[in-house]
Short mmCIF file of C-alpha atoms and ligand atoms in Angstrom, two decimals:
data_model
loop_
_atom_site.label_atom_id
_atom_site.label_comp_id
_atom_site.label_asym_id
_atom_site.label_seq_id
_atom_site.Cartn_x
_atom_site.Cartn_y
_atom_site.Cartn_z
CA UNK L 552 34.91 158.25 114.64
CA UNK L 553 34.54 154.50 113.96
CA UNK L 554 33.09 152.13 116.59
CA UNK L 555 35.83 149.50 116.31
CA UNK L 556 39.10 149.19 114.44
CA UNK L 557 40.81 145.84 113.90
CA UNK L 558 44.52 146.13 113.19
CA UNK L 559 47.23 143.59 112.27
CA UNK L 560 44.65 141.61 110.33
CA UNK L 561 44.80 139.52 107.19
CA UNK L 562 41.65 139.84 105.13
CA UNK L 563 40.17 137.23 102.81
CA UNK L 564 37.71 139.74 101.37
CA UNK L 565 36.38 137.14 98.86
CA UNK L 566 35.82 139.92 96.34
CA UNK L 567 36.25 138.78 92.74
CA UNK L 568 38.86 139.62 90.21
CA UNK L 569 41.85 140.47 92.40
CA UNK L 570 44.29 138.36 94.38
CA UNK L 571 43.34 134.80 95.44
CA UNK L 572 40.68 134.99 98.18
CA UNK L 573 40.67 138.78 97.58
CA UNK L 574 43.45 138.77 100.17
CA UNK L 575 44.83 141.90 101.80
CA UNK L 576 47.70 141.32 104.24
CA UNK L 577 48.96 143.69 106.97
CA UNK L 578 45.47 145.09 106.88
CA UNK L 579 43.07 147.02 109.05
CA UNK L 580 39.28 146.91 109.05
CA UNK L 581 36.93 149.41 110.69
CA UNK L 582 33.30 149.03 111.72
CA UNK L 583 30.70 151.75 112.28
CA UNK L 584 26.97 151.46 112.79
CA UNK L 585 27.07 147.70 112.20
CA UNK L 586 28.65 148.12 108.75
CA UNK L 587 32.16 147.87 107.35
CA UNK L 588 33.37 151.49 107.30
CA UNK L 589 36.91 151.07 106.00
CA UNK L 590 39.34 148.33 105.02
CA UNK L 591 42.73 148.24 103.40
CA UNK L 592 46.44 148.09 104.11
CA UNK L 593 47.05 149.31 107.64
CA UNK L 594 49.67 151.72 106.33
CA UNK L 595 46.93 153.49 104.40
CA UNK L 596 44.80 154.27 107.47
CA UNK L 597 43.80 157.94 107.36
CA UNK L 598 45.47 158.78 110.68
CA UNK L 599 46.86 157.28 113.88
CA UNK L 600 44.77 154.26 114.95
CA UNK L 601 43.94 155.73 118.37
CA UNK L 602 42.36 158.83 116.84
CA UNK L 603 40.13 156.89 114.45
CA UNK L 604 37.97 154.57 116.55
CA UNK L 605 36.46 154.36 120.02
CA UNK L 606 37.92 150.86 120.40
CA UNK L 607 40.88 149.14 118.73
CA UNK L 608 41.86 145.53 118.71
CA UNK L 609 44.94 143.87 117.25
CA UNK L 610 44.14 140.57 115.54
CA UNK L 611 47.83 139.60 115.65
CA UNK L 612 47.88 138.38 112.08
CA UNK L 613 44.67 136.35 112.26
CA UNK L 614 42.63 135.92 109.08
CA UNK L 615 39.25 137.60 108.72
CA UNK L 616 36.63 136.24 106.29
CA UNK L 617 33.06 137.33 105.67
CA UNK L 618 30.72 135.63 108.17
CA UNK L 619 29.80 132.25 106.70
CA UNK L 620 26.42 131.77 105.00
CA UNK L 621 24.61 128.42 104.96
CA UNK L 622 22.18 128.91 102.05
CA UNK L 623 20.26 125.59 102.21
CA UNK L 624 19.00 124.01 105.46
CA UNK L 625 15.93 122.26 106.81
CA UNK L 626 17.08 122.77 110.39
CA UNK L 627 13.62 123.38 111.91
CA UNK L 628 11.92 119.97 112.14
CA UNK L 629 10.43 117.61 114.71
CA UNK L 630 12.10 114.38 115.83
CA UNK L 631 15.07 112.68 114.25
CA UNK L 632 15.74 109.60 112.13
CA UNK L 633 18.56 107.98 114.12
CA UNK L 634 16.52 104.78 114.62
CA UNK L 635 16.00 104.61 110.87
CA UNK L 636 19.75 105.08 110.35
CA UNK L 637 20.29 102.10 112.63
CA UNK L 638 17.70 99.99 110.76
CA UNK L 639 19.35 100.77 107.44
CA UNK L 640 22.67 99.57 108.83
CA UNK L 641 20.94 96.34 109.84
CA UNK L 642 19.94 95.85 106.21
CA UNK L 643 16.48 97.41 105.93
CA UNK L 644 15.91 99.10 102.59
CA UNK L 645 14.66 102.67 102.16
CA UNK L 646 11.39 101.30 100.71
CA UNK L 647 10.86 98.95 103.67
CA UNK L 648 11.44 101.82 106.07
CA UNK L 649 9.01 104.01 104.15
CA UNK L 650 6.35 101.22 104.18
CA UNK L 651 6.82 100.93 107.94
CA UNK L 652 5.93 104.62 108.25
CA UNK L 653 9.50 105.90 108.30
CA UNK L 654 11.35 108.25 106.02
CA UNK L 655 10.33 111.81 105.33
CA UNK L 656 6.73 111.18 106.49
CA UNK L 657 7.93 110.26 109.97
CA UNK L 658 9.48 113.73 110.18
CA UNK L 659 6.21 115.21 108.89
CA UNK L 660 4.31 113.48 111.72
CA UNK L 661 6.83 114.64 114.33
CA UNK L 662 6.84 118.22 112.98
CA UNK L 663 3.05 118.45 112.87
CA UNK L 664 2.84 117.15 116.45
CA UNK L 665 5.47 119.52 117.85
CA UNK L 666 4.65 122.87 119.42
CA UNK L 667 6.51 125.98 118.31
CA UNK L 668 8.40 125.95 121.59
CA UNK L 669 9.48 122.35 120.99
CA UNK L 670 10.55 123.07 117.42
CA UNK L 671 12.50 126.10 118.61
CA UNK L 672 14.22 124.16 121.39
CA UNK L 673 15.30 121.35 119.06
CA UNK L 674 16.46 123.63 116.23
CA UNK L 675 18.42 126.06 118.42
CA UNK L 676 21.39 123.78 119.20
CA UNK L 677 21.70 122.81 115.53
CA UNK L 678 21.82 126.48 114.57
CA UNK L 679 24.22 127.27 117.42
CA UNK L 680 26.55 124.53 116.16
CA UNK L 681 26.62 126.24 112.76
CA UNK L 682 27.15 129.64 114.39
CA UNK L 683 30.04 128.30 116.48
CA UNK L 684 31.88 127.80 113.18
CA UNK L 685 31.38 131.38 112.05
CA UNK L 686 27.96 131.19 110.37
CA UNK L 687 26.21 134.57 110.50
CA UNK L 688 23.42 133.95 107.93
CA UNK L 689 21.32 130.84 107.41
CA UNK L 690 18.48 129.87 105.12
CA UNK L 691 15.76 127.71 106.71
CA UNK L 692 13.09 125.85 104.75
CA UNK L 693 9.68 124.59 105.76
CA UNK L 694 8.65 121.33 104.07
CA UNK L 695 7.73 119.03 106.95
CA UNK L 696 4.27 120.47 107.60
CA UNK L 697 2.79 119.90 104.12
CA UNK L 698 -0.28 121.97 104.94
CA UNK L 699 -0.51 125.74 105.35
CA UNK L 700 -0.59 126.03 109.13
CA UNK L 701 2.18 123.54 110.03
CA UNK L 702 4.35 124.96 107.22
CA UNK L 703 3.89 128.48 108.64
CA UNK L 704 4.60 127.10 112.12
CA UNK L 705 8.03 125.98 110.92
CA UNK L 706 8.67 129.39 109.37
CA UNK L 707 7.56 131.29 112.49
CA UNK L 708 10.11 129.25 114.44
CA UNK L 709 12.73 130.06 111.79
CA UNK L 710 11.99 133.78 112.09
CA UNK L 711 12.09 133.60 115.89
CA UNK L 712 15.52 131.96 115.77
CA UNK L 713 16.70 134.97 113.75
CA UNK L 714 15.14 137.40 116.21
CA UNK L 715 16.57 135.77 119.34
CA UNK L 716 20.05 134.75 118.15
CA UNK L 717 22.69 136.93 116.47
CA UNK L 718 22.15 135.43 113.02
CA UNK L 719 20.28 136.51 109.88
CA UNK L 720 17.59 134.02 108.85
CA UNK L 721 16.12 133.80 105.34
CA UNK L 722 13.03 131.61 105.04
CA UNK L 723 11.90 129.38 102.18
CA UNK L 724 8.43 127.87 101.69
CA UNK L 725 8.81 124.20 100.67
CA UNK L 726 5.30 122.77 100.85
CA UNK L 727 6.12 120.94 97.58
CA UNK L 728 8.64 118.71 99.37
CA UNK L 729 6.67 115.46 99.56
CA UNK L 730 3.12 114.22 99.08
CA UNK L 731 1.35 114.29 102.47
CA UNK L 732 -0.39 111.02 103.47
CA UNK L 733 -3.87 112.53 103.21
CA UNK L 734 -3.24 113.17 99.49
CA UNK L 735 -1.95 109.69 98.65
CA UNK L 736 -2.66 108.96 94.98
CA UNK L 737 -3.81 112.56 94.46
CA UNK L 738 -0.62 114.47 93.66
CA UNK L 739 -2.36 116.87 91.26
CA UNK L 740 -4.80 117.83 94.00
CA UNK L 741 -1.96 118.47 96.42
CA UNK L 742 -0.16 120.69 93.88
CA UNK L 743 -3.40 122.66 93.53
CA UNK L 744 -3.47 122.97 97.33
CA UNK L 745 0.12 124.26 97.30
CA UNK L 746 -0.82 126.79 94.60
CA UNK L 747 -3.58 128.00 96.90
CA UNK L 748 -1.28 128.14 99.95
CA UNK L 749 1.37 130.31 98.28
CA UNK L 750 -0.49 133.66 98.21
CA UNK L 751 -1.50 133.15 101.86
CA UNK L 752 2.05 132.22 102.82
CA UNK L 753 3.31 135.30 100.98
CA UNK L 754 0.77 137.50 102.76
CA UNK L 755 1.94 136.17 106.14
CA UNK L 756 5.29 137.89 105.62
CA UNK L 757 7.03 134.70 106.75
CA UNK L 758 8.37 133.73 103.32
CA UNK L 759 11.41 135.04 101.42
CA UNK L 760 11.41 132.42 98.61
CA UNK L 761 9.61 129.30 97.36
CA UNK L 762 11.31 125.93 96.78
CA UNK L 763 10.16 122.53 95.48
CA UNK L 764 11.56 119.00 95.24
CA UNK L 765 11.52 118.02 91.55
CA UNK L 766 12.18 114.26 91.47
CA UNK L 767 10.56 110.97 90.48
CA UNK L 768 9.81 110.34 94.19
CA UNK L 769 8.43 113.86 94.66
CA UNK L 770 7.04 116.33 92.07
CA UNK L 771 7.29 116.28 88.27
CA UNK L 772 8.66 119.19 86.22
CA UNK L 773 5.10 120.11 85.16
CA UNK L 774 3.93 120.14 88.80
CA UNK L 775 7.02 122.12 89.83
CA UNK L 776 6.28 124.69 87.10
CA UNK L 777 2.79 125.18 88.56
CA UNK L 778 4.29 125.87 91.99
CA UNK L 779 6.78 128.30 90.45
CA UNK L 780 4.09 130.19 88.55
CA UNK L 781 2.14 130.62 91.79
CA UNK L 782 5.31 131.88 93.53
CA UNK L 783 6.01 134.40 90.81
CA UNK L 784 2.39 135.58 90.83
CA UNK L 785 2.85 136.22 94.57
CA UNK L 786 6.08 138.13 93.90
CA UNK L 787 8.39 135.55 95.46
CA UNK L 788 11.68 134.29 93.98
CA UNK L 789 12.13 130.56 93.49
CA UNK L 790 14.78 127.88 94.20
CA UNK L 791 14.74 124.19 93.34
CA UNK L 792 15.88 120.80 94.67
CA UNK L 793 16.96 119.64 91.20
CA UNK L 794 18.51 116.57 89.63
CA UNK L 795 19.50 114.98 92.98
CA UNK L 796 18.63 111.37 92.14
CA UNK L 797 17.87 111.54 88.42
CA UNK L 798 17.96 114.06 85.56
CA UNK L 799 14.43 115.35 85.07
CA UNK L 800 15.74 118.60 83.59
CA UNK L 801 15.39 120.34 86.95
CA UNK L 802 18.34 122.69 86.47
CA UNK L 803 16.97 123.94 83.14
CA UNK L 804 13.52 124.33 84.67
CA UNK L 805 14.96 126.41 87.52
CA UNK L 806 16.84 128.58 85.02
CA UNK L 807 13.70 129.02 82.93
CA UNK L 808 12.06 130.63 85.98
CA UNK L 809 15.14 132.74 86.77
CA UNK L 810 15.61 130.85 90.03
CA UNK L 811 18.00 132.21 92.65
CA UNK L 812 19.52 128.74 92.89
CA UNK L 813 19.29 125.14 91.76
CA UNK L 814 20.42 122.77 94.49
CA UNK L 815 22.00 119.25 94.60
CA UNK L 816 22.53 118.78 90.78
CA UNK L 817 24.39 115.45 90.88
CA UNK L 818 22.56 114.31 87.72
CA UNK L 819 22.52 117.64 85.86
CA UNK L 820 23.57 117.25 82.21
CA UNK L 821 25.34 119.74 79.92
CA UNK L 822 22.08 121.42 78.81
CA UNK L 823 21.18 122.07 82.43
CA UNK L 824 24.61 123.56 83.11
CA UNK L 825 24.35 125.81 80.05
CA UNK L 826 20.89 126.98 81.13
CA UNK L 827 22.14 127.91 84.63
CA UNK L 828 25.12 129.74 83.14
CA UNK L 829 22.95 131.76 80.77
CA UNK L 830 20.63 133.06 83.50
CA UNK L 831 23.15 133.35 86.35
CA UNK L 832 21.30 130.94 88.63
CA UNK L 833 23.60 129.72 91.43
CA UNK L 834 24.42 125.99 91.64
CA UNK L 835 24.20 124.96 95.32
CA UNK L 836 26.42 121.95 95.97
CA UNK L 837 25.43 119.71 98.92
CA UNK L 838 28.20 117.21 99.69
CA UNK L 839 26.68 116.17 103.04
CA UNK L 840 23.65 114.54 101.38
CA UNK L 841 25.87 112.95 98.72
CA UNK L 842 28.02 111.46 101.49
CA UNK L 843 25.24 110.36 103.84
CA UNK L 844 23.22 108.68 101.05
CA UNK L 845 26.42 107.08 99.73
CA UNK L 846 25.64 108.57 96.33
CA UNK L 847 28.14 107.77 93.59
CA UNK L 848 27.16 110.13 90.78
CA UNK L 849 29.31 113.24 91.16
CA UNK L 850 27.87 116.69 90.40
CA UNK L 851 29.43 118.13 87.18
CA UNK L 852 31.79 120.52 88.99
CA UNK L 853 34.26 120.78 86.11
CA UNK L 854 31.43 121.61 83.68
CA UNK L 855 30.03 124.26 86.05
CA UNK L 856 33.50 125.76 86.37
CA UNK L 857 34.09 125.80 82.61
CA UNK L 858 30.68 127.36 82.00
CA UNK L 859 31.18 130.02 84.66
CA UNK L 860 28.29 128.85 86.86
CA UNK L 861 28.69 130.27 90.37
CA UNK L 862 28.81 127.45 92.91
CA UNK L 863 27.58 127.79 96.48
CA UNK L 864 28.02 125.18 99.19
CA UNK L 865 25.59 124.34 101.99
CA UNK L 866 24.89 121.85 104.78
CA UNK L 867 21.35 120.73 103.72
CA UNK L 868 20.94 120.18 107.50
CA UNK L 869 17.95 117.77 107.56
CA UNK L 870 17.09 114.63 109.53
CA UNK L 871 16.87 112.23 106.57
CA UNK L 872 19.62 112.72 104.02
CA UNK L 873 22.04 115.13 105.70
CA UNK L 874 22.11 115.30 109.51
CA UNK L 875 24.84 117.92 109.17
CA UNK L 876 25.52 120.87 111.48
CA UNK L 877 29.02 121.76 110.27
CA UNK L 878 29.69 124.04 107.33
CA UNK L 879 33.47 123.63 107.72
CA UNK L 880 33.03 119.89 107.15
CA UNK L 881 31.17 120.73 103.92
CA UNK L 882 34.21 122.76 102.78
CA UNK L 883 36.38 119.71 103.27
CA UNK L 884 33.93 117.34 101.58
CA UNK L 885 33.48 119.69 98.60
CA UNK L 886 37.25 119.54 98.08
CA UNK L 887 37.88 115.85 98.83
CA UNK L 888 34.74 114.38 97.23
CA UNK L 889 34.05 116.90 94.45
CA UNK L 890 37.52 118.38 93.76
CA UNK L 891 36.41 121.95 94.33
CA UNK L 892 39.34 124.17 95.30
CA UNK L 893 39.51 125.58 98.84
CA UNK L 894 39.01 129.04 97.34
CA UNK L 895 35.88 127.92 95.43
CA UNK L 896 34.61 126.25 98.60
CA UNK L 897 35.11 129.39 100.70
CA UNK L 898 33.45 131.53 98.00
CA UNK L 899 30.62 128.99 98.12
CA UNK L 900 29.86 129.77 101.77
CA UNK L 901 30.36 133.54 101.44
CA UNK L 902 30.00 135.50 98.18
CA UNK L 903 28.09 132.90 96.17
CA UNK L 904 25.89 131.78 99.07
CA UNK L 905 24.84 135.43 99.49
CA UNK L 906 23.84 135.48 95.82
CA UNK L 907 21.78 132.30 96.28
CA UNK L 908 19.79 134.20 98.94
CA UNK L 909 19.59 137.51 97.00
CA UNK L 910 21.75 139.10 99.71
CA UNK L 911 24.80 139.90 97.60
CA UNK L 912 24.33 143.67 97.88
CA UNK L 913 24.74 143.57 101.66
CA UNK L 914 26.50 140.30 102.60
CA UNK L 915 29.05 137.75 101.44
CA UNK L 916 32.22 139.80 100.96
CA UNK L 917 34.31 142.21 102.98
CA UNK L 918 33.47 145.50 101.30
CA UNK L 919 32.89 149.01 102.58
CA UNK L 920 29.18 149.54 103.22
CA UNK L 921 28.32 145.89 103.67
CA UNK L 922 26.95 144.52 106.94
CA UNK L 923 29.80 143.85 109.37
CA UNK L 924 29.35 140.08 109.57
CA UNK L 925 32.83 138.64 110.10
CA UNK L 926 34.60 135.48 111.15
CA UNK L 927 38.12 135.72 112.59
CA UNK L 928 40.21 132.55 112.42
CA UNK L 929 43.31 131.09 114.06
CA UNK L 930 44.78 129.93 110.77
CA UNK L 931 47.93 130.67 108.78
CA UNK L 932 46.25 130.52 105.36
CA UNK L 933 42.63 130.42 104.16
CA UNK L 934 42.95 126.91 102.70
CA UNK L 935 43.10 125.59 106.29
CA UNK L 936 39.36 126.16 106.59
CA UNK L 937 38.80 123.40 104.03
CA UNK L 938 41.76 121.28 105.07
CA UNK L 939 41.17 120.20 108.66
CA UNK L 940 38.36 117.83 109.63
CA UNK L 941 36.60 118.12 112.99
CA UNK L 942 38.64 121.13 114.10
CA UNK L 943 37.18 124.57 114.69
CA UNK L 944 39.71 127.42 114.44
CA UNK L 945 37.16 130.23 114.96
CA UNK L 946 38.62 132.96 117.16
CA UNK L 947 35.88 135.55 116.98
CA UNK L 948 32.49 135.98 115.39
CA UNK L 949 31.11 139.44 114.60
CA UNK L 950 27.41 139.86 113.73
CA UNK L 951 26.37 143.29 112.42
CA UNK L 952 29.35 144.86 114.17
CA UNK L 953 28.84 143.09 117.50
CA UNK L 954 31.61 140.70 118.53
CA UNK L 955 30.57 137.53 120.36
CA UNK L 956 33.87 137.32 122.26
CA UNK L 957 37.25 138.94 121.85
CA UNK L 958 40.29 136.72 121.39
CA UNK L 959 42.55 136.46 124.43
CA UNK L 960 44.76 139.48 124.94
CA UNK L 961 48.27 138.99 123.57
CA UNK L 962 50.88 137.88 126.10
CA UNK L 963 52.46 141.06 127.33
CA UNK L 964 55.95 141.33 125.86
CA UNK L 965 57.10 143.77 128.55
CA UNK L 966 55.98 141.76 131.61
N1 DI6 J 778 16.20 116.13 99.27
C1 DI6 J 778 16.72 115.45 100.27
O1 DI6 J 778 17.70 114.80 100.23
C2 DI6 J 778 15.89 115.70 101.44
N2 DI6 J 778 14.86 116.51 100.94
C3 DI6 J 778 15.09 116.76 99.70
O2 DI6 J 778 14.36 117.47 99.04
C4 DI6 J 778 15.38 114.54 102.19
C5 DI6 J 778 14.65 115.05 103.39
C6 DI6 J 778 14.29 113.94 104.33
O3 DI6 J 778 14.52 112.77 104.06
O4 DI6 J 778 13.77 114.29 105.41
FE1 FE J 779 17.42 120.01 100.92
#
């Protein structure tokens, strides 16, 4: 006996190799023990609906997708940078703002000063905004503590969000995000400090992966490689902020270390694309940062596509370059700005995003045995998820088999 049976559904299973979106129409989907127990054409159900599940619910033709996955966020941080946004619009340059103590280091100060309760309270509404659009899994990075204890503080808050809200949280240790003020002029010493932090961070159990920012304004490829070697020695997979503002060969470096993902990639050249393709590292596309920074160099989407590089799509939710709490908006921007197709965009926040978090065995598609993380939508076709701007058609969110709210009962035809 199943726990719950959805009937009259349309499924965008997002499994590869079949129909567009892995679609199954006139479908049913059953949940048991928090997992997907059965799915397929309703006509193929192994018996009368009433006899199969404790509870049944008609979705009246609504579309079901896997719960959405935001695989790159910095959503736990102190303060905000709205005043800096205002200054920039009054003509202040990024360098002037940085000299005046602004930029990423202002977020470091605010994050270090904040208590865990304060960080939790400020991050929760950002996460809830993502969840309101069907997000059921989110990655959260540290990177605004830049010393062991404040980095772990961010990650404890990330874990607590996952324990108190119906969402899966994967954590990433990003101490190599920026040079902290106390190490000014001593980048090599800070990298050595990060190398020393990594085994302790790993031992804390708060870390699922290690990330770094490889950029002229952050860490060099050689410094990044040191961080990656420390991560691998501690048994942790790596990811990389690569080729966002210039091509330092970040994508190839990530591939060389078998990274789960290389993220941003606006400046990645053909060798970088080939390296990602060879290893199967996911390219995480971040249109929110591109938009907010008014970047003009487009990521090489067509080259990724031709090379068969799997593309994920994420919010980058952070206070400096992407104050974004909408994954649906990222679907639209990926299509309008980067010419991804709506199907690629939806795969990028489901199947491929799961791969970027090493969760593809249990999440990211509608498949029997996978965790029952679902989003049910008031749409006529899946492309609508990428098409509308500022409109949320979510009807129902299911996390590990538990529905957040049922859609309104159908108007009774007999009344
Ligand atoms: N790339 C970015 O765009 C952000 N971090 C990163 O590695 C910027 C983060 C910030 O400005 O706070
Ligand atoms: Fe980022």
